[in-house]
């Protein structure tokens, strides 16, 4: 069967920290989950299932989840897609400021001297976290929704006789760890729903910039994905940022891998041919 797009919904079982750098003593979190982060979490979980480190997987295995979108908040049965209103970044109807106010909190830590049990100088650290539910009097659950292109028909899912590497993997109840600071007990998520992405009012693929399963660009429509700036002749609107991946070398130390300049989701562009989605970023196809 050919690959198709599936919509995945995850529930946070623990707070999340999606790192975006450190500013002084504060480590803020991104307010959406980049596709590369979800790719890393799913690939690592697959490696654990196969008894291998992520770096030991074959190219075929590590690329199973490469055609994946960013994941966005799913609140009150609605996906909060990125957009700009009066120049300010929004997720659905939530401005970035309002979203952080309702759905994030900070955790303060400091290193302790072993001999005196007192705080070390200059060790104060403040980490921002995405909460599983809002801080309102009547809390709203915060789920996460994105899409994945895969060969994952009903005969494949949960079929012990299938040779597909995704058998019994992407099923309801599957748990993965996403983001940073997992040693503190953060990042656990559970897959609550997986469904074929169709063009209907309840499961509308056009919300994901898809038409008949293909990435399609419209000049007047905000893109819900990041874009590689070299893949488009003109950027109409957006915020530029460096996209990069880290890789582990033979000594298990992290170093920079692929890097490129991209525009954040919510941007508008013109042009582009033979487009595909790679770890949350629209790029020109091979």
C-alpha positions as YAML, in Angstrom:
chain: A
units: angstrom
residues:
- id: 1
  name: UNK
  ca: [0.00, 0.00, 0.00]
- id: 2
  name: UNK
  ca: [1.24, 3.55, -0.78]
- id: 3
  name: UNK
  ca: [2.08, 5.91, 2.03]
- id: 4
  name: UNK
  ca: [-0.76, 8.06, 3.30]
- id: 5
  name: UNK
  ca: [-1.09, 10.91, 5.78]
- id: 6
  name: UNK
  ca: [-2.29, 10.06, 9.26]
- id: 7
  name: UNK
  ca: [-3.32, 12.47, 11.99]
- id: 8
  name: UNK
  ca: [-1.82, 11.63, 15.40]
- id: 9
  name: UNK
  ca: [-3.02, 12.97, 18.75]
- id: 10
  name: UNK
  ca: [-0.93, 12.67, 21.92]
- id: 11
  name: UNK
  ca: [-1.82, 13.38, 25.53]
- id: 12
  name: UNK
  ca: [0.80, 14.79, 27.90]
- id: 13
  name: UNK
  ca: [1.21, 12.61, 30.98]
- id: 14
  name: UNK
  ca: [3.94, 14.88, 32.35]
- id: 15
  name: UNK
  ca: [4.96, 18.51, 31.71]
- id: 16
  name: UNK
  ca: [7.07, 19.10, 28.58]
- id: 17
  name: UNK
  ca: [10.15, 21.19, 27.98]
- id: 18
  name: UNK
  ca: [10.79, 21.88, 24.28]
- id: 19
  name: UNK
  ca: [14.10, 23.71, 24.46]
- id: 20
  name: UNK
  ca: [14.78, 26.84, 22.44]
- id: 21
  name: UNK
  ca: [18.00, 28.07, 24.07]
- id: 22
  name: UNK
  ca: [18.87, 29.68, 27.38]
- id: 23
  name: UNK
  ca: [18.48, 33.35, 28.22]
- id: 24
  name: UNK
  ca: [20.34, 34.19, 31.41]
- id: 25
  name: UNK
  ca: [19.01, 31.86, 34.11]
- id: 26
  name: UNK
  ca: [15.79, 31.10, 32.15]
- id: 27
  name: UNK
  ca: [15.38, 28.19, 29.75]
- id: 28
  name: UNK
  ca: [12.12, 28.97, 27.90]
- id: 29
  name: UNK
  ca: [10.08, 26.35, 26.10]
- id: 30
  name: UNK
  ca: [8.78, 26.44, 22.56]
- id: 31
  name: UNK
  ca: [4.98, 26.50, 22.49]
- id: 32
  name: UNK
  ca: [4.68, 23.94, 19.70]
- id: 33
  name: UNK
  ca: [6.65, 20.73, 19.16]
- id: 34
  name: UNK
  ca: [8.92, 20.84, 16.09]
- id: 35
  name: UNK
  ca: [8.72, 17.90, 13.70]
- id: 36
  name: UNK
  ca: [12.39, 17.08, 14.28]
- id: 37
  name: UNK
  ca: [11.65, 16.70, 18.00]
- id: 38
  name: UNK
  ca: [8.74, 14.31, 17.37]
- id: 39
  name: UNK
  ca: [10.86, 12.41, 14.82]
- id: 40
  name: UNK
  ca: [13.59, 11.98, 17.43]
- id: 41
  name: UNK
  ca: [11.15, 10.80, 20.10]
- id: 42
  name: UNK
  ca: [9.43, 8.26, 17.83]
- id: 43
  name: UNK
  ca: [12.71, 7.00, 16.38]
- id: 44
  name: UNK
  ca: [14.23, 6.56, 19.84]
- id: 45
  name: UNK
  ca: [11.11, 4.68, 20.98]
- id: 46
  name: UNK
  ca: [11.33, 2.41, 17.93]
- id: 47
  name: UNK
  ca: [14.98, 1.73, 18.72]
- id: 48
  name: UNK
  ca: [14.02, 0.76, 22.28]
- id: 49
  name: UNK
  ca: [11.39, -1.61, 20.90]
- id: 50
  name: UNK
  ca: [14.06, -3.22, 18.69]
- id: 51
  name: UNK
  ca: [16.67, -3.24, 21.45]
- id: 52
  name: UNK
  ca: [18.92, -0.73, 19.67]
- id: 53
  name: UNK
  ca: [20.18, 2.80, 20.20]
- id: 54
  name: UNK
  ca: [18.73, 5.37, 17.81]
- id: 55
  name: UNK
  ca: [22.15, 5.68, 16.15]
- id: 56
  name: UNK
  ca: [22.22, 1.92, 15.42]
- id: 57
  name: UNK
  ca: [19.05, 1.92, 13.33]
- id: 58
  name: UNK
  ca: [19.30, 1.48, 9.57]
- id: 59
  name: UNK
  ca: [18.58, 4.43, 7.29]
- id: 60
  name: UNK
  ca: [15.24, 2.80, 6.40]
- id: 61
  name: UNK
  ca: [14.30, 2.49, 10.06]
- id: 62
  name: UNK
  ca: [15.39, 6.01, 11.05]
- id: 63
  name: UNK
  ca: [13.49, 7.51, 8.10]
- id: 64
  name: UNK
  ca: [10.17, 5.87, 8.96]
- id: 65
  name: UNK
  ca: [9.04, 9.03, 10.74]
- id: 66
  name: UNK
  ca: [10.91, 11.64, 8.67]
- id: 67
  name: UNK
  ca: [7.77, 12.88, 6.85]
- id: 68
  name: UNK
  ca: [6.22, 14.32, 9.97]
- id: 69
  name: UNK
  ca: [4.74, 17.71, 10.81]
- id: 70
  name: UNK
  ca: [5.18, 19.99, 13.77]
- id: 71
  name: UNK
  ca: [2.70, 19.17, 16.54]
- id: 72
  name: UNK
  ca: [0.32, 21.85, 17.77]
- id: 73
  name: UNK
  ca: [-1.95, 22.23, 20.81]
- id: 74
  name: UNK
  ca: [-5.28, 20.46, 20.54]
- id: 75
  name: UNK
  ca: [-7.71, 22.17, 22.94]
- id: 76
  name: UNK
  ca: [-11.49, 21.79, 23.20]
- id: 77
  name: UNK
  ca: [-11.56, 19.50, 20.15]
- id: 78
  name: UNK
  ca: [-9.78, 22.07, 17.97]
- id: 79
  name: UNK
  ca: [-6.23, 22.11, 16.62]
- id: 80
  name: UNK
  ca: [-4.57, 25.46, 17.31]
- id: 81
  name: UNK
  ca: [-2.85, 26.10, 14.00]
- id: 82
  name: UNK
  ca: [-0.15, 28.81, 13.79]
- id: 83
  name: UNK
  ca: [-1.01, 32.21, 12.33]
- id: 84
  name: UNK
  ca: [-0.24, 35.90, 12.74]
- id: 85
  name: UNK
  ca: [-2.67, 38.56, 13.92]
- id: 86
  name: UNK
  ca: [-1.54, 42.18, 13.89]
- id: 87
  name: UNK
  ca: [2.03, 40.96, 13.57]
- id: 88
  name: UNK
  ca: [1.87, 38.72, 16.67]
- id: 89
  name: UNK
  ca: [2.34, 34.96, 16.54]
- id: 90
  name: UNK
  ca: [-0.78, 33.00, 17.53]
- id: 91
  name: UNK
  ca: [-1.75, 29.39, 18.00]
- id: 92
  name: UNK
  ca: [-5.39, 29.33, 16.99]
- id: 93
  name: UNK
  ca: [-7.03, 32.18, 18.90]
- id: 94
  name: UNK
  ca: [-4.31, 32.22, 21.55]
- id: 95
  name: UNK
  ca: [-1.62, 34.87, 21.28]
- id: 96
  name: UNK
  ca: [1.80, 33.59, 22.30]
- id: 97
  name: UNK
  ca: [1.62, 35.74, 25.45]
- id: 98
  name: UNK
  ca: [-1.82, 34.41, 26.44]
- id: 99
  name: UNK
  ca: [-0.88, 30.81, 25.69]
- id: 100
  name: UNK
  ca: [2.22, 31.02, 27.86]
- id: 101
  name: UNK
  ca: [0.17, 32.59, 30.66]
- id: 102
  name: UNK
  ca: [-2.42, 29.79, 30.61]
- id: 103
  name: UNK
  ca: [-0.39, 26.71, 29.71]
- id: 104
  name: UNK
  ca: [3.16, 27.18, 30.98]
- id: 105
  name: UNK
  ca: [4.82, 27.41, 34.37]
- id: 106
  name: UNK
  ca: [8.40, 27.62, 35.61]
- id: 107
  name: UNK
  ca: [10.45, 25.24, 37.70]
- id: 108
  name: UNK
  ca: [13.32, 26.71, 39.72]
- id: 109
  name: UNK
  ca: [16.34, 24.63, 40.68]
- id: 110
  name: UNK
  ca: [19.81, 25.20, 42.06]
- id: 111
  name: UNK
  ca: [22.89, 23.08, 42.59]
- id: 112
  name: UNK
  ca: [23.73, 22.19, 46.20]
- id: 113
  name: UNK
  ca: [27.18, 21.99, 47.81]
- id: 114
  name: UNK
  ca: [27.69, 18.50, 49.18]
- id: 115
  name: UNK
  ca: [29.65, 19.58, 52.23]
- id: 116
  name: UNK
  ca: [27.41, 22.38, 53.49]
- id: 117
  name: UNK
  ca: [24.10, 21.56, 51.76]
- id: 118
  name: UNK
  ca: [23.95, 25.23, 50.70]
- id: 119
  name: UNK
  ca: [23.26, 26.59, 47.24]
- id: 120
  name: UNK
  ca: [26.19, 27.00, 44.90]
- id: 121
  name: UNK
  ca: [26.90, 30.50, 43.65]
- id: 122
  name: UNK
  ca: [25.46, 31.33, 40.22]
- id: 123
  name: UNK
  ca: [23.70, 27.95, 40.00]
- id: 124
  name: UNK
  ca: [20.11, 29.20, 40.02]
- id: 125
  name: UNK
  ca: [18.25, 27.87, 36.99]
- id: 126
  name: UNK
  ca: [14.68, 28.55, 35.90]
- id: 127
  name: UNK
  ca: [13.03, 26.22, 33.39]
- id: 128
  name: UNK
  ca: [9.75, 26.88, 31.60]
- id: 129
  name: UNK
  ca: [7.39, 23.93, 31.15]
- id: 130
  name: UNK
  ca: [4.31, 23.16, 29.05]
- id: 131
  name: UNK
  ca: [1.61, 21.90, 31.41]
- id: 132
  name: UNK
  ca: [-0.77, 18.98, 30.73]
- id: 133
  name: UNK
  ca: [-3.73, 21.32, 31.37]
- id: 134
  name: UNK
  ca: [-4.39, 25.02, 31.77]
- id: 135
  name: UNK
  ca: [-4.13, 27.00, 35.00]
- id: 136
  name: UNK
  ca: [-7.74, 28.23, 34.76]
- id: 137
  name: UNK
  ca: [-10.38, 27.58, 37.45]
- id: 138
  name: UNK
  ca: [-11.95, 25.11, 35.01]
- id: 139
  name: UNK
  ca: [-8.79, 23.61, 33.48]
- id: 140
  name: UNK
  ca: [-8.62, 22.67, 29.81]
- id: 141
  name: UNK
  ca: [-6.62, 19.60, 28.79]
- id: 142
  name: UNK
  ca: [-3.69, 20.29, 26.48]
- id: 143
  name: UNK
  ca: [-3.23, 17.59, 23.85]
- id: 144
  name: UNK
  ca: [-0.91, 17.64, 20.83]
- id: 145
  name: UNK
  ca: [-1.83, 16.95, 17.22]
- id: 146
  name: UNK
  ca: [0.25, 16.51, 14.08]
- id: 147
  name: UNK
  ca: [0.47, 14.38, 10.96]
- id: 148
  name: UNK
  ca: [2.73, 11.60, 9.69]
- id: 149
  name: UNK
  ca: [3.08, 10.11, 6.22]
- id: 150
  name: UNK
  ca: [3.43, 6.35, 6.51]
- id: 151
  name: UNK
  ca: [2.46, 2.98, 5.12]
- id: 152
  name: UNK
  ca: [0.08, 2.23, 7.96]
- id: 153
  name: UNK
  ca: [-3.15, 0.66, 6.75]
- id: 154
  name: UNK
  ca: [-5.56, -1.21, 9.00]
- id: 155
  name: UNK
  ca: [-4.03, -4.56, 8.05]
- id: 156
  name: UNK
  ca: [-0.62, -3.35, 9.22]
- id: 157
  name: UNK
  ca: [-1.59, -1.88, 12.59]
- id: 158
  name: UNK
  ca: [-1.25, -4.50, 15.32]
- id: 159
  name: UNK
  ca: [-0.80, -7.39, 12.86]
- id: 160
  name: UNK
  ca: [1.77, -9.78, 14.31]
- id: 161
  name: UNK
  ca: [2.20, -11.49, 10.92]
- id: 162
  name: UNK
  ca: [3.09, -8.25, 9.15]
- id: 163
  name: UNK
  ca: [6.73, -7.64, 8.21]
- id: 164
  name: UNK
  ca: [6.21, -3.89, 8.47]
- id: 165
  name: UNK
  ca: [8.45, -2.28, 11.10]
- id: 166
  name: UNK
  ca: [5.50, -0.27, 12.39]
- id: 167
  name: UNK
  ca: [3.51, -3.32, 13.53]
- id: 168
  name: UNK
  ca: [2.17, -2.87, 17.08]
- id: 169
  name: UNK
  ca: [4.11, 0.39, 17.32]
- id: 170
  name: UNK
  ca: [1.84, 3.30, 16.41]
- id: 171
  name: UNK
  ca: [-1.21, 2.15, 18.31]
- id: 172
  name: UNK
  ca: [-3.46, 3.78, 20.85]
- id: 173
  name: UNK
  ca: [-1.76, 3.80, 24.25]
- id: 174
  name: UNK
  ca: [1.80, 3.92, 22.87]
- id: 175
  name: UNK
  ca: [3.98, 6.03, 25.18]
- id: 176
  name: UNK
  ca: [7.02, 8.05, 24.13]
- id: 177
  name: UNK
  ca: [9.25, 10.65, 25.77]
- id: 178
  name: UNK
  ca: [9.48, 14.02, 24.07]
- id: 179
  name: UNK
  ca: [11.71, 17.05, 24.59]
- id: 180
  name: UNK
  ca: [14.37, 17.85, 27.15]
- id: 181
  name: UNK
  ca: [14.98, 17.51, 30.88]
- id: 182
  name: UNK
  ca: [13.61, 13.97, 30.92]
- id: 183
  name: UNK
  ca: [15.88, 13.11, 33.87]
- id: 184
  name: UNK
  ca: [13.64, 15.37, 35.98]
- id: 185
  name: UNK
  ca: [10.55, 13.33, 35.07]
- id: 186
  name: UNK
  ca: [9.30, 15.41, 32.14]
- id: 187
  name: UNK
  ca: [8.23, 14.58, 28.61]
- id: 188
  name: UNK
  ca: [6.05, 11.45, 28.84]
- id: 189
  name: UNK
  ca: [3.26, 11.41, 26.23]
- id: 190
  name: UNK
  ca: [0.67, 8.84, 25.16]
- id: 191
  name: UNK
  ca: [-0.86, 8.31, 21.73]
- id: 192
  name: UNK
  ca: [-4.63, 8.65, 22.14]
- id: 193
  name: UNK
  ca: [-5.80, 8.66, 18.52]
- id: 194
  name: UNK
  ca: [-4.50, 7.83, 15.06]
- id: 195
  name: UNK
  ca: [-6.69, 8.35, 12.02]
- id: 196
  name: UNK
  ca: [-6.37, 8.52, 8.26]
- id: 197
  name: UNK
  ca: [-6.32, 12.18, 7.22]
- id: 198
  name: UNK
  ca: [-9.25, 12.77, 4.89]
- id: 199
  name: UNK
  ca: [-10.77, 15.81, 3.25]
- id: 200
  name: UNK
  ca: [-13.99, 16.21, 5.22]
- id: 201
  name: UNK
  ca: [-15.31, 18.73, 7.71]
- id: 202
  name: UNK
  ca: [-14.33, 16.62, 10.72]
- id: 203
  name: UNK
  ca: [-10.87, 15.63, 9.49]
- id: 204
  name: UNK
  ca: [-9.90, 18.28, 6.96]
- id: 205
  name: UNK
  ca: [-6.57, 17.75, 5.23]
- id: 206
  name: UNK
  ca: [-6.60, 21.29, 3.81]
- id: 207
  name: UNK
  ca: [-5.93, 22.53, 7.35]
- id: 208
  name: UNK
  ca: [-2.53, 20.83, 6.97]
- id: 209
  name: UNK
  ca: [-1.80, 22.48, 3.58]
- id: 210
  name: UNK
  ca: [-2.66, 19.24, 1.78]
- id: 211
  name: UNK
  ca: [-4.71, 18.71, -1.36]
- id: 212
  name: UNK
  ca: [-5.27, 15.09, -2.37]
- id: 213
  name: UNK
  ca: [-2.35, 14.06, -0.18]
- id: 214
  name: UNK
  ca: [0.14, 16.56, -1.64]
- id: 215
  name: UNK
  ca: [1.65, 19.69, -0.08]
- id: 216
  name: UNK
  ca: [0.07, 22.69, -1.80]
- id: 217
  name: UNK
  ca: [1.00, 26.35, -1.37]
- id: 218
  name: UNK
  ca: [-1.62, 29.11, -1.52]
- id: 219
  name: UNK
  ca: [-0.44, 32.75, -1.54]
- id: 220
  name: UNK
  ca: [-3.20, 33.87, 0.82]
- id: 221
  name: UNK
  ca: [-2.99, 30.99, 3.30]
- id: 222
  name: UNK
  ca: [-0.76, 30.73, 6.36]
- id: 223
  name: UNK
  ca: [1.39, 27.62, 6.24]
- id: 224
  name: UNK
  ca: [1.14, 25.36, 9.26]
- id: 225
  name: UNK
  ca: [4.65, 24.07, 8.62]
- id: 226
  name: UNK
  ca: [8.09, 25.66, 8.73]
- id: 227
  name: UNK
  ca: [9.64, 26.31, 5.31]
- id: 228
  name: UNK
  ca: [13.17, 26.05, 3.97]
- id: 229
  name: UNK
  ca: [13.91, 29.54, 2.64]
- id: 230
  name: UNK
  ca: [15.93, 28.12, -0.30]
- id: 231
  name: UNK
  ca: [12.89, 26.20, -1.57]
- id: 232
  name: UNK
  ca: [10.82, 29.31, -2.33]
- id: 233
  name: UNK
  ca: [11.49, 32.27, -4.62]
- id: 234
  name: UNK
  ca: [9.58, 34.69, -2.40]
- id: 235
  name: UNK
  ca: [8.70, 34.88, 1.29]
- id: 236
  name: UNK
  ca: [5.62, 37.09, 1.73]
- id: 237
  name: UNK
  ca: [5.52, 37.10, 5.54]
- id: 238
  name: UNK
  ca: [7.24, 35.29, 8.38]
- id: 239
  name: UNK
  ca: [9.94, 35.09, 11.02]
- id: 240
  name: UNK
  ca: [13.34, 33.73, 10.05]
- id: 241
  name: UNK
  ca: [15.11, 31.22, 12.28]
- id: 242
  name: UNK
  ca: [17.96, 28.71, 12.18]
- id: 243
  name: UNK
  ca: [16.82, 25.09, 11.95]
- id: 244
  name: UNK
  ca: [19.35, 22.53, 13.09]
- id: 245
  name: UNK
  ca: [19.70, 18.95, 14.23]
- id: 246
  name: UNK
  ca: [22.14, 17.49, 16.70]
- id: 247
  name: UNK
  ca: [23.82, 14.14, 16.10]
- id: 248
  name: UNK
  ca: [25.78, 11.81, 18.36]
- id: 249
  name: UNK
  ca: [29.31, 10.94, 17.23]
- id: 250
  name: UNK
  ca: [31.19, 7.71, 17.96]
- id: 251
  name: UNK
  ca: [31.95, 8.95, 21.48]
- id: 252
  name: UNK
  ca: [28.23, 9.60, 22.14]
- id: 253
  name: UNK
  ca: [28.85, 13.35, 22.26]
- id: 254
  name: UNK
  ca: [26.39, 15.70, 20.59]
- id: 255
  name: UNK
  ca: [27.44, 17.87, 17.67]
- id: 256
  name: UNK
  ca: [25.66, 19.86, 14.96]
- id: 257
  name: UNK
  ca: [24.35, 17.89, 12.01]
- id: 258
  name: UNK
  ca: [22.13, 19.40, 9.32]
- id: 259
  name: UNK
  ca: [21.48, 23.14, 9.46]
- id: 260
  name: UNK
  ca: [19.37, 25.45, 7.30]
- id: 261
  name: UNK
  ca: [17.60, 28.77, 7.46]
- id: 262
  name: UNK
  ca: [13.85, 28.42, 7.74]
- id: 263
  name: UNK
  ca: [10.76, 30.48, 8.45]
- id: 264
  name: UNK
  ca: [8.57, 29.69, 11.43]
- id: 265
  name: UNK
  ca: [5.15, 28.09, 10.87]
- id: 266
  name: UNK
  ca: [2.43, 30.64, 10.19]
- id: 267
  name: UNK
  ca: [4.41, 32.25, 7.35]
- id: 268
  name: UNK
  ca: [3.20, 32.92, 3.79]
- id: 269
  name: UNK
  ca: [5.27, 32.14, 0.69]
- id: 270
  name: UNK
  ca: [5.00, 31.99, -3.09]
- id: 271
  name: UNK
  ca: [6.17, 29.30, -5.50]
- id: 272
  name: UNK
  ca: [7.96, 26.04, -4.84]
- id: 273
  name: UNK
  ca: [7.90, 22.81, -6.86]
- id: 274
  name: UNK
  ca: [7.77, 19.12, -5.94]
- id: 275
  name: UNK
  ca: [7.47, 19.93, -2.26]
- id: 276
  name: UNK
  ca: [7.67, 17.48, 0.61]
- id: 277
  name: UNK
  ca: [7.62, 17.62, 4.38]
- id: 278
  name: UNK
  ca: [10.83, 16.73, 6.22]
- id: 279
  name: UNK
  ca: [10.75, 16.78, 10.04]
- id: 280
  name: UNK
  ca: [8.30, 19.68, 10.16]
- id: 281
  name: UNK
  ca: [9.87, 21.72, 7.34]
- id: 282
  name: UNK
  ca: [8.61, 22.06, 3.74]
- id: 283
  name: UNK
  ca: [11.54, 21.47, 1.38]
- id: 284
  name: UNK
  ca: [11.96, 20.76, -2.32]
- id: 285
  name: UNK
  ca: [11.56, 17.07, -3.07]
- id: 286
  name: UNK
  ca: [14.46, 14.88, -4.15]
...
